[in-house]
Amino acid sequence: MRTVLVTGTGGAGRTTAAAATALAAARRGRRVLLLTTDRGPAPDAVLGTALPLPPADGTAGAPWARPVEAAPGLWAARVATGEHFQDRARDLQERGASLFDLLGATPLDPEELTELPGAEPLAVLAALRAAHTAAAWDLLVVDMPPAHETVRLLALPEQLRRYLRRLLPAERQAARALRPMLAQLAGVPMPAQRLYETAERWEAELAAVQDVIEAGGTTVRLVADPGPLAVDALRLTRAGLALQGCRLDALVANRVLPAGDGAAGDPWLAGLVAEQQTALKALYEEYLIDGVTLCELPHLGRDPRGHEDLGALVDGAASTTIGGAGGTVGIVEGEGLADELDGWPATGPEPDAWTVEDRLAADGVLLWRLPLPGADRDALDLIRRGDELIVGVGPFRRVLPLPSALRRCTVSGAGLRDGALCVRFTPDPALWPRTV
């Protein structure tokens, strides 16, 4: 199963690009599910199909409302964010009933369980896992939140698993067998076993979601309204995605105005076209060299509404990628949005391995190379903490366990070269195991 996560800068047309991607795949005979978190009218207008809202009582069954067939082979649905929150809150209250009794707390009534900020990412992650578990589609396209929110969302499973391991380490959980005896000695009920089982279940669910995100068939598709601000904004997003190990399959330039003599008599339009072409040139130079497909969606002169407009976007989409003999020579015109959807696993460029290079003989160091295309030197942050390396790129951060070869070394320097963070490690005898 292929999964395409569509995100981009605010107002760039993520929903339109996601719907067009899904339709392009459905036209090639794929069974496609399009998921969106947008509860507004945009998805309905773009698809020309009314998408039902999730039921208010949280009885959707799956983490989305009932899918509707928006086109032959294409189903679409909204992610049930509030309903997912209510379901998890009810479950937590039921499993922690004895703990609430011990603390003298009063559980919340069902009508009080209103959605809190931050509930959407967890619902999206649950929907990703449920779609893969169902295995009813060939392709899952997800209309994700704006780019910075998406990077944080994709980092969430790993972060939450880390928190669970720190708060409930395995050696502490071994003491659960003593709780019945402690309850008798204390004369008060101890937290129920089910509360601790909930944490274990969360760990398993987060691990399953992380497997989906890191799978070879999962890619991210960036959408941008070409302009000078978008170029800089995408750079930081791309670095954040690389930090999470996400694969980028395509960059979609949306609402591209026709270039040529048509705007010659209109200075205002000519200025817009020139600005777009300058931005497109910069995007081509930056992304094509790394093997990322660039796709241009034409400006229809209006906001796309319905099947006819969406079909016009699919028909007018043209993609460009580096190709030719050996996959490295020349420019090859593709067929648009569906170019990167025919491979299982994904046909997008493989992310460079985070390899350790042995340079002990020449330089006396081991070099850990972390590809971070788009990263800026001034936005990087690096901290060594025990057997972990904390890497920050602007607002994004990830805790990386050190490879075993580097745990007996000290960090002796780092530099950003050719889109990769190269961290130098020098062997430190003080950290080597001591023999008796």
Short mmCIF file of C-alpha atoms in Angstrom, two decimals:
data_model
loop_
_atom_site.label_atom_id
_atom_site.label_comp_id
_atom_site.label_asym_id
_atom_site.label_seq_id
_atom_site.Cartn_x
_atom_site.Cartn_y
_atom_site.Cartn_z
CA MET A 1 0.00 0.00 0.00
CA ARG A 2 1.33 3.41 -1.00
CA THR A 3 0.80 6.39 1.25
CA VAL A 4 1.23 10.00 0.12
CA LEU A 5 1.13 12.71 2.78
CA VAL A 6 0.37 16.06 1.14
CA THR A 7 1.46 19.21 2.95
CA GLY A 8 2.87 22.63 2.17
CA THR A 9 2.82 26.29 3.01
CA GLY A 10 -0.39 27.87 4.28
CA GLY A 11 -2.82 28.77 1.51
CA ALA A 12 -0.80 26.94 -1.16
CA GLY A 13 -3.68 24.62 -2.10
CA ARG A 14 -2.86 21.43 -0.20
CA THR A 15 -6.42 20.13 -0.45
CA THR A 16 -6.54 20.76 -4.20
CA ALA A 17 -3.19 19.02 -4.78
CA ALA A 18 -4.20 16.07 -2.58
CA ALA A 19 -7.52 15.66 -4.41
CA ALA A 20 -5.83 15.92 -7.82
CA THR A 21 -3.20 13.35 -6.77
CA ALA A 22 -5.93 10.96 -5.64
CA LEU A 23 -7.93 11.44 -8.85
CA ALA A 24 -4.85 10.93 -11.04
CA ALA A 25 -4.16 7.59 -9.32
CA ALA A 26 -7.81 6.51 -9.52
CA ARG A 27 -7.78 7.15 -13.27
CA ARG A 28 -4.93 4.64 -13.50
CA GLY A 29 -7.07 1.96 -11.93
CA ARG A 30 -5.98 2.33 -8.31
CA ARG A 31 -8.36 2.03 -5.38
CA VAL A 32 -7.73 5.30 -3.56
CA LEU A 33 -8.77 6.67 -0.17
CA LEU A 34 -8.44 10.41 0.34
CA LEU A 35 -8.50 11.59 3.96
CA THR A 36 -8.76 15.20 5.09
CA THR A 37 -8.94 16.92 8.47
CA ASP A 38 -10.57 20.02 6.97
CA ARG A 39 -14.14 20.36 8.27
CA GLY A 40 -14.77 23.42 6.13
CA PRO A 41 -16.29 23.55 2.64
CA ALA A 42 -12.99 23.32 0.69
CA PRO A 43 -12.81 19.49 0.27
CA ASP A 44 -16.49 19.31 -0.76
CA ALA A 45 -16.04 22.12 -3.29
CA VAL A 46 -12.86 20.71 -4.83
CA LEU A 47 -14.25 17.16 -5.12
CA GLY A 48 -17.73 18.27 -6.10
CA THR A 49 -19.02 15.80 -3.52
CA ALA A 50 -20.44 16.42 -0.07
CA LEU A 51 -18.31 14.68 2.58
CA PRO A 52 -20.30 13.82 5.71
CA LEU A 53 -19.04 15.05 9.06
CA PRO A 54 -18.15 12.39 11.65
CA PRO A 55 -21.05 11.52 13.97
CA ALA A 56 -21.19 13.73 17.06
CA ASP A 57 -21.47 10.73 19.39
CA GLY A 58 -18.16 9.25 18.27
CA THR A 59 -19.68 6.10 16.75
CA ALA A 60 -17.89 6.29 13.41
CA GLY A 61 -16.19 2.93 13.98
CA ALA A 62 -13.03 3.98 12.10
CA PRO A 63 -11.13 7.22 12.86
CA TRP A 64 -12.94 8.88 9.96
CA ALA A 65 -16.50 9.51 8.83
CA ARG A 66 -18.16 7.20 6.33
CA PRO A 67 -16.18 7.37 3.03
CA VAL A 68 -18.09 8.45 -0.05
CA GLU A 69 -17.19 7.62 -3.64
CA ALA A 70 -16.16 10.95 -5.16
CA ALA A 71 -15.13 9.41 -8.52
CA PRO A 72 -14.70 5.90 -9.93
CA GLY A 73 -12.08 4.25 -7.74
CA LEU A 74 -11.76 7.28 -5.43
CA TRP A 75 -13.28 7.39 -1.93
CA ALA A 76 -12.97 10.38 0.38
CA ALA A 77 -13.63 10.96 4.07
CA ARG A 78 -12.95 13.37 6.91
CA VAL A 79 -10.75 12.36 9.85
CA ALA A 80 -12.80 12.20 13.06
CA THR A 81 -10.59 14.39 15.27
CA GLY A 82 -13.06 15.26 18.05
CA GLU A 83 -14.58 11.79 18.08
CA HIS A 84 -11.14 10.16 18.39
CA PHE A 85 -10.36 12.42 21.36
CA GLN A 86 -13.63 11.54 23.08
CA ASP A 87 -13.09 7.83 22.54
CA ARG A 88 -9.59 7.93 24.05
CA ALA A 89 -10.69 10.11 26.96
CA ARG A 90 -13.53 7.72 27.82
CA ASP A 91 -11.16 4.76 27.62
CA LEU A 92 -8.64 6.45 29.91
CA GLN A 93 -11.32 7.29 32.47
CA GLU A 94 -12.63 3.75 32.50
CA ARG A 95 -9.19 2.21 32.90
CA GLY A 96 -8.16 4.70 35.56
CA ALA A 97 -11.34 4.56 37.60
CA SER A 98 -9.64 3.18 40.72
CA LEU A 99 -6.91 5.83 40.53
CA PHE A 100 -9.53 8.58 40.32
CA ASP A 101 -11.26 7.07 43.36
CA LEU A 102 -7.94 7.03 45.22
CA LEU A 103 -7.37 10.71 44.44
CA GLY A 104 -10.95 11.69 45.15
CA ALA A 105 -11.39 12.95 41.58
CA THR A 106 -14.71 13.05 39.78
CA PRO A 107 -14.60 11.69 36.19
CA LEU A 108 -15.89 13.92 33.42
CA ASP A 109 -19.32 13.27 31.97
CA PRO A 110 -19.49 12.34 28.25
CA GLU A 111 -20.91 15.75 27.31
CA GLU A 112 -17.93 17.43 29.02
CA LEU A 113 -15.37 15.65 26.84
CA THR A 114 -14.84 18.43 24.32
CA GLU A 115 -11.89 18.30 21.95
CA LEU A 116 -8.69 19.89 23.27
CA PRO A 117 -5.97 21.64 21.24
CA GLY A 118 -3.53 19.06 19.97
CA ALA A 119 -6.12 16.33 19.46
CA GLU A 120 -5.90 16.50 15.66
CA PRO A 121 -2.38 15.01 15.30
CA LEU A 122 -3.31 11.93 17.32
CA ALA A 123 -6.46 11.44 15.25
CA VAL A 124 -4.48 11.69 11.99
CA LEU A 125 -1.98 9.13 13.26
CA ALA A 126 -4.80 6.79 14.26
CA ALA A 127 -6.33 7.18 10.80
CA LEU A 128 -3.01 6.33 9.14
CA ARG A 129 -2.74 3.12 11.11
CA ALA A 130 -6.39 2.16 10.60
CA ALA A 131 -6.15 2.64 6.82
CA HIS A 132 -3.13 0.34 6.65
CA THR A 133 -4.78 -2.21 8.91
CA ALA A 134 -7.89 -2.26 6.74
CA ALA A 135 -5.82 -2.86 3.57
CA ALA A 136 -8.85 -2.03 1.43
CA TRP A 137 -7.06 0.46 -0.85
CA ASP A 138 -4.01 0.56 -3.08
CA LEU A 139 -3.22 4.18 -2.27
CA LEU A 140 -3.86 6.40 0.73
CA VAL A 141 -3.63 10.16 0.14
CA VAL A 142 -3.82 12.35 3.24
CA ASP A 143 -4.55 16.08 3.12
CA MET A 144 -2.23 17.02 5.99
CA PRO A 145 -2.05 20.19 8.11
CA PRO A 146 0.38 23.01 7.12
CA ALA A 147 4.01 22.05 6.69
CA HIS A 148 5.44 22.92 10.10
CA GLU A 149 2.55 21.19 11.88
CA THR A 150 3.02 18.12 9.67
CA VAL A 151 6.72 17.81 10.55
CA ARG A 152 5.86 17.89 14.25
CA LEU A 153 3.02 15.40 13.70
CA LEU A 154 5.32 12.92 11.96
CA ALA A 155 7.80 13.23 14.84
CA LEU A 156 5.12 12.58 17.45
CA PRO A 157 5.11 8.74 17.59
CA GLU A 158 8.85 8.54 18.26
CA GLN A 159 8.68 11.34 20.84
CA LEU A 160 5.74 9.85 22.73
CA ARG A 161 7.35 6.41 22.78
CA ARG A 162 10.46 7.98 24.26
CA TYR A 163 8.39 9.69 26.97
CA LEU A 164 6.62 6.43 27.82
CA ARG A 165 9.94 4.58 28.15
CA ARG A 166 11.29 7.28 30.47
CA LEU A 167 8.15 7.56 32.61
CA LEU A 168 7.40 3.81 32.74
CA PRO A 169 10.71 1.97 32.35
CA ALA A 170 10.56 -1.80 32.09
CA GLU A 171 12.30 -2.38 35.43
CA ARG A 172 9.71 -0.24 37.23
CA GLN A 173 6.83 -2.10 35.61
CA ALA A 174 8.21 -5.32 37.12
CA ALA A 175 6.94 -4.08 40.49
CA ARG A 176 3.32 -4.47 39.34
CA ALA A 177 3.19 -7.93 40.94
CA LEU A 178 3.57 -6.28 44.36
CA ARG A 179 0.54 -4.01 44.02
CA PRO A 180 -2.06 -6.39 45.47
CA MET A 181 0.10 -6.83 48.60
CA LEU A 182 0.75 -3.09 48.85
CA ALA A 183 -2.97 -2.44 48.59
CA GLN A 184 -3.61 -4.72 51.59
CA LEU A 185 -0.84 -3.11 53.65
CA ALA A 186 -1.92 0.43 52.85
CA GLY A 187 -5.60 -0.30 53.29
CA VAL A 188 -6.45 1.67 50.13
CA PRO A 189 -6.99 0.50 46.55
CA MET A 190 -3.94 0.83 44.30
CA PRO A 191 -4.15 1.93 40.65
CA ALA A 192 -5.77 -0.74 38.54
CA GLN A 193 -3.68 -3.06 36.44
CA ARG A 194 -5.59 -1.85 33.39
CA LEU A 195 -4.07 1.63 33.73
CA TYR A 196 -0.59 0.22 33.20
CA GLU A 197 -1.82 -2.01 30.43
CA THR A 198 -3.09 1.13 28.70
CA ALA A 199 0.43 2.54 28.55
CA GLU A 200 1.66 -0.71 27.01
CA ARG A 201 -1.15 -0.59 24.46
CA TRP A 202 -0.25 3.00 23.58
CA GLU A 203 3.35 1.96 23.07
CA ALA A 204 2.27 -0.79 20.66
CA GLU A 205 -0.05 1.56 18.75
CA LEU A 206 2.62 4.26 18.47
CA ALA A 207 5.12 1.69 17.22
CA ALA A 208 2.64 0.58 14.55
CA VAL A 209 2.09 4.18 13.41
CA GLN A 210 5.82 4.81 13.32
CA ASP A 211 6.22 1.74 11.12
CA VAL A 212 3.70 3.27 8.67
CA ILE A 213 5.55 6.61 8.60
CA GLU A 214 8.93 4.94 8.07
CA ALA A 215 7.68 2.38 5.52
CA GLY A 216 9.25 2.36 2.07
CA GLY A 217 5.88 3.07 0.47
CA THR A 218 5.22 6.26 2.48
CA THR A 219 6.25 9.59 0.98
CA VAL A 220 5.62 13.28 1.56
CA ARG A 221 4.47 15.60 -1.23
CA LEU A 222 5.12 19.32 -0.77
CA VAL A 223 2.79 21.95 -2.26
CA ALA A 224 3.80 25.57 -2.84
CA ASP A 225 2.34 28.64 -4.47
CA PRO A 226 5.56 29.65 -6.29
CA GLY A 227 6.93 32.90 -4.95
CA PRO A 228 10.00 34.24 -3.15
CA LEU A 229 8.62 33.55 0.34
CA ALA A 230 7.65 29.98 -0.50
CA VAL A 231 11.20 29.09 -1.54
CA ASP A 232 12.63 29.99 1.87
CA ALA A 233 9.73 28.44 3.80
CA LEU A 234 10.02 25.14 1.96
CA ARG A 235 13.72 24.96 2.72
CA LEU A 236 13.14 24.72 6.46
CA THR A 237 10.28 22.25 5.99
CA ARG A 238 12.45 20.06 3.80
CA ALA A 239 15.20 20.01 6.41
CA GLY A 240 12.68 19.13 9.12
CA LEU A 241 11.31 16.24 7.06
CA ALA A 242 14.84 14.98 6.41
CA LEU A 243 15.57 15.13 10.14
CA GLN A 244 12.64 12.74 10.68
CA GLY A 245 13.89 10.44 7.90
CA CYS A 246 10.88 11.16 5.66
CA ARG A 247 11.11 10.60 1.92
CA LEU A 248 10.08 13.46 -0.39
CA ASP A 249 8.60 12.19 -3.66
CA ALA A 250 7.54 15.42 -5.38
CA LEU A 251 7.19 19.17 -5.11
CA VAL A 252 3.94 20.51 -6.55
CA ALA A 253 3.96 24.12 -7.75
CA ASN A 254 0.32 25.16 -7.65
CA ARG A 255 -1.52 27.91 -9.56
CA VAL A 256 1.22 28.38 -12.15
CA LEU A 257 0.36 31.20 -14.56
CA PRO A 258 1.03 30.62 -18.28
CA ALA A 259 4.34 32.06 -19.35
CA GLY A 260 4.73 33.63 -22.78
CA ASP A 261 3.48 36.59 -24.73
CA GLY A 262 -0.02 36.46 -23.27
CA ALA A 263 0.89 38.78 -20.39
CA ALA A 264 2.95 41.21 -22.47
CA GLY A 265 0.18 43.79 -22.67
CA ASP A 266 -0.62 43.69 -18.96
CA PRO A 267 2.27 44.95 -16.75
CA TRP A 268 0.53 43.75 -13.56
CA LEU A 269 0.09 40.20 -14.88
CA ALA A 270 3.55 40.23 -16.45
CA GLY A 271 5.03 41.07 -13.04
CA LEU A 272 3.27 38.11 -11.42
CA VAL A 273 4.41 35.74 -14.16
CA ALA A 274 8.01 36.96 -13.88
CA GLU A 275 7.95 36.52 -10.08
CA GLN A 276 6.61 32.97 -10.44
CA GLN A 277 9.16 32.03 -13.08
CA THR A 278 12.01 33.31 -10.90
CA ALA A 279 10.75 31.23 -7.98
CA LEU A 280 10.24 28.17 -10.20
CA LYS A 281 13.80 28.47 -11.51
CA ALA A 282 15.13 28.49 -7.95
CA LEU A 283 12.97 25.48 -7.02
CA TYR A 284 14.10 23.54 -10.07
CA GLU A 285 17.75 24.18 -9.32
CA GLU A 286 17.35 23.16 -5.69
CA TYR A 287 15.15 20.06 -5.98
CA LEU A 288 15.93 18.47 -9.33
CA ILE A 289 19.58 17.97 -8.44
CA ASP A 290 18.45 15.77 -5.54
CA GLY A 291 16.17 13.69 -7.76
CA VAL A 292 12.90 15.17 -6.50
CA THR A 293 10.17 15.38 -9.15
CA LEU A 294 8.69 18.83 -9.76
CA CYS A 295 5.09 19.04 -10.89
CA GLU A 296 3.33 22.19 -12.09
CA LEU A 297 -0.43 22.59 -11.73
CA PRO A 298 -1.86 25.25 -14.02
CA HIS A 299 -3.85 28.22 -12.78
CA LEU A 300 -7.42 27.79 -14.01
CA GLY A 301 -8.26 31.44 -13.58
CA ARG A 302 -10.56 30.48 -10.70
CA ASP A 303 -10.63 28.25 -7.64
CA PRO A 304 -11.16 24.62 -8.71
CA ARG A 305 -14.70 23.45 -8.04
CA GLY A 306 -16.01 20.02 -8.91
CA HIS A 307 -14.99 17.09 -11.08
CA GLU A 308 -14.54 19.08 -14.27
CA ASP A 309 -12.05 21.53 -12.79
CA LEU A 310 -10.22 18.80 -10.88
CA GLY A 311 -9.95 16.75 -14.07
CA ALA A 312 -8.56 19.81 -15.89
CA LEU A 313 -5.81 20.09 -13.28
CA VAL A 314 -4.93 16.41 -13.66
CA ASP A 315 -4.86 16.72 -17.46
CA GLY A 316 -2.77 19.91 -17.33
CA ALA A 317 -0.26 18.70 -14.75
CA ALA A 318 3.26 18.26 -16.07
CA SER A 319 6.22 16.98 -14.10
CA THR A 320 9.95 17.20 -14.60
CA THR A 321 12.62 15.00 -13.10
CA ILE A 322 16.22 14.10 -13.69
CA GLY A 323 16.32 10.98 -15.87
CA GLY A 324 17.98 9.36 -18.84
CA ALA A 325 20.69 6.73 -18.97
CA GLY A 326 21.53 5.60 -15.48
CA GLY A 327 18.88 7.93 -14.09
CA THR A 328 21.26 10.88 -13.94
CA VAL A 329 21.34 12.50 -17.37
CA GLY A 330 18.96 14.95 -18.99
CA ILE A 331 15.48 16.23 -18.22
CA VAL A 332 12.54 13.89 -18.72
CA GLU A 333 8.99 15.21 -18.94
CA GLY A 334 6.64 13.07 -16.88
CA GLU A 335 2.90 12.59 -16.93
CA GLY A 336 2.07 14.77 -13.96
CA LEU A 337 0.76 13.93 -10.54
CA ALA A 338 0.73 10.13 -10.88
CA ASP A 339 4.39 9.74 -11.89
CA GLU A 340 5.55 8.75 -8.42
CA LEU A 341 2.55 6.55 -7.59
CA ASP A 342 3.24 3.49 -9.72
CA GLY A 343 5.98 1.94 -7.60
CA TRP A 344 5.60 -0.33 -4.60
CA PRO A 345 7.62 0.61 -2.63
CA ALA A 346 7.77 4.28 -3.54
CA THR A 347 9.79 5.27 -6.58
CA GLY A 348 10.95 8.57 -5.07
CA PRO A 349 14.63 9.08 -4.29
CA GLU A 350 15.90 6.94 -1.46
CA PRO A 351 17.00 9.04 1.52
CA ASP A 352 20.75 8.90 2.03
CA ALA A 353 21.78 6.48 4.75
CA TRP A 354 22.93 8.01 8.01
CA THR A 355 26.29 6.32 7.74
CA VAL A 356 29.39 6.32 9.92
CA GLU A 357 32.58 6.80 7.90
CA ASP A 358 35.84 5.42 9.27
CA ARG A 359 38.49 8.12 8.91
CA LEU A 360 40.67 6.99 11.79
CA ALA A 361 43.67 6.22 9.61
CA ALA A 362 43.64 9.55 7.75
CA ASP A 363 42.16 12.03 10.25
CA GLY A 364 41.84 10.15 13.55
CA VAL A 365 38.03 10.55 13.60
CA LEU A 366 34.81 8.74 12.84
CA LEU A 367 32.37 10.84 10.77
CA TRP A 368 28.60 10.53 11.19
CA ARG A 369 26.89 11.95 8.12
CA LEU A 370 23.28 13.12 8.60
CA PRO A 371 21.68 14.34 5.33
CA LEU A 372 19.67 17.53 5.98
CA PRO A 373 18.93 19.12 2.58
CA GLY A 374 17.68 22.66 2.96
CA ALA A 375 19.20 23.17 6.41
CA ASP A 376 20.85 26.48 7.22
CA ARG A 377 24.03 26.54 9.28
CA ASP A 378 22.71 29.23 11.64
CA ALA A 379 19.54 27.22 12.35
CA LEU A 380 21.36 24.05 13.46
CA ASP A 381 21.68 22.95 17.09
CA LEU A 382 23.69 19.99 18.34
CA ILE A 383 23.87 18.54 21.87
CA ARG A 384 25.53 15.33 23.08
CA ARG A 385 23.67 13.67 25.95
CA GLY A 386 25.08 10.36 27.08
CA ASP A 387 24.55 7.84 24.28
CA GLU A 388 22.29 10.22 22.36
CA LEU A 389 22.74 13.12 20.00
CA ILE A 390 20.07 15.84 20.05
CA VAL A 391 19.86 17.54 16.65
CA GLY A 392 17.85 20.70 16.12
CA VAL A 393 16.93 22.33 12.80
CA GLY A 394 15.13 25.61 13.44
CA PRO A 395 12.00 24.73 15.46
CA PHE A 396 12.37 20.98 14.87
CA ARG A 397 14.34 18.62 17.11
CA ARG A 398 15.08 14.92 17.23
CA VAL A 399 16.88 12.72 19.75
CA LEU A 400 19.07 10.20 17.92
CA PRO A 401 20.63 7.19 19.63
CA LEU A 402 24.30 7.01 18.78
CA PRO A 403 25.54 4.04 16.75
CA SER A 404 27.54 1.66 18.94
CA ALA A 405 30.84 2.69 17.31
CA LEU A 406 30.36 6.29 18.46
CA ARG A 407 29.36 5.73 22.08
CA ARG A 408 33.00 5.44 23.18
CA CYS A 409 33.90 8.71 21.46
CA THR A 410 33.64 12.40 22.17
CA VAL A 411 32.25 14.96 19.71
CA SER A 412 35.21 16.88 18.32
CA GLY A 413 33.41 19.06 15.78
CA ALA A 414 30.64 19.35 13.23
CA GLY A 415 29.99 21.07 9.93
CA LEU A 416 27.31 21.43 7.26
CA ARG A 417 28.62 20.38 3.86
CA ASP A 418 26.70 19.60 0.67
CA GLY A 419 23.36 19.42 2.47
CA ALA A 420 24.56 17.06 5.19
CA LEU A 421 25.48 17.58 8.83
CA CYS A 422 28.84 15.89 9.35
CA VAL A 423 29.62 15.24 13.02
CA ARG A 424 33.19 14.28 13.92
CA PHE A 425 33.81 11.81 16.76
CA THR A 426 37.21 11.16 18.32
CA PRO A 427 37.79 7.89 20.23
CA ASP A 428 38.16 8.57 23.95
CA PRO A 429 40.01 5.90 25.97
CA ALA A 430 38.34 7.21 29.14
CA LEU A 431 35.03 5.93 27.76
CA TRP A 432 36.27 2.48 26.76
CA PRO A 433 35.24 -0.56 28.84
CA ARG A 434 37.75 -1.39 31.54
CA THR A 435 39.06 -4.92 31.91
CA VAL A 436 39.78 -6.42 35.32
#
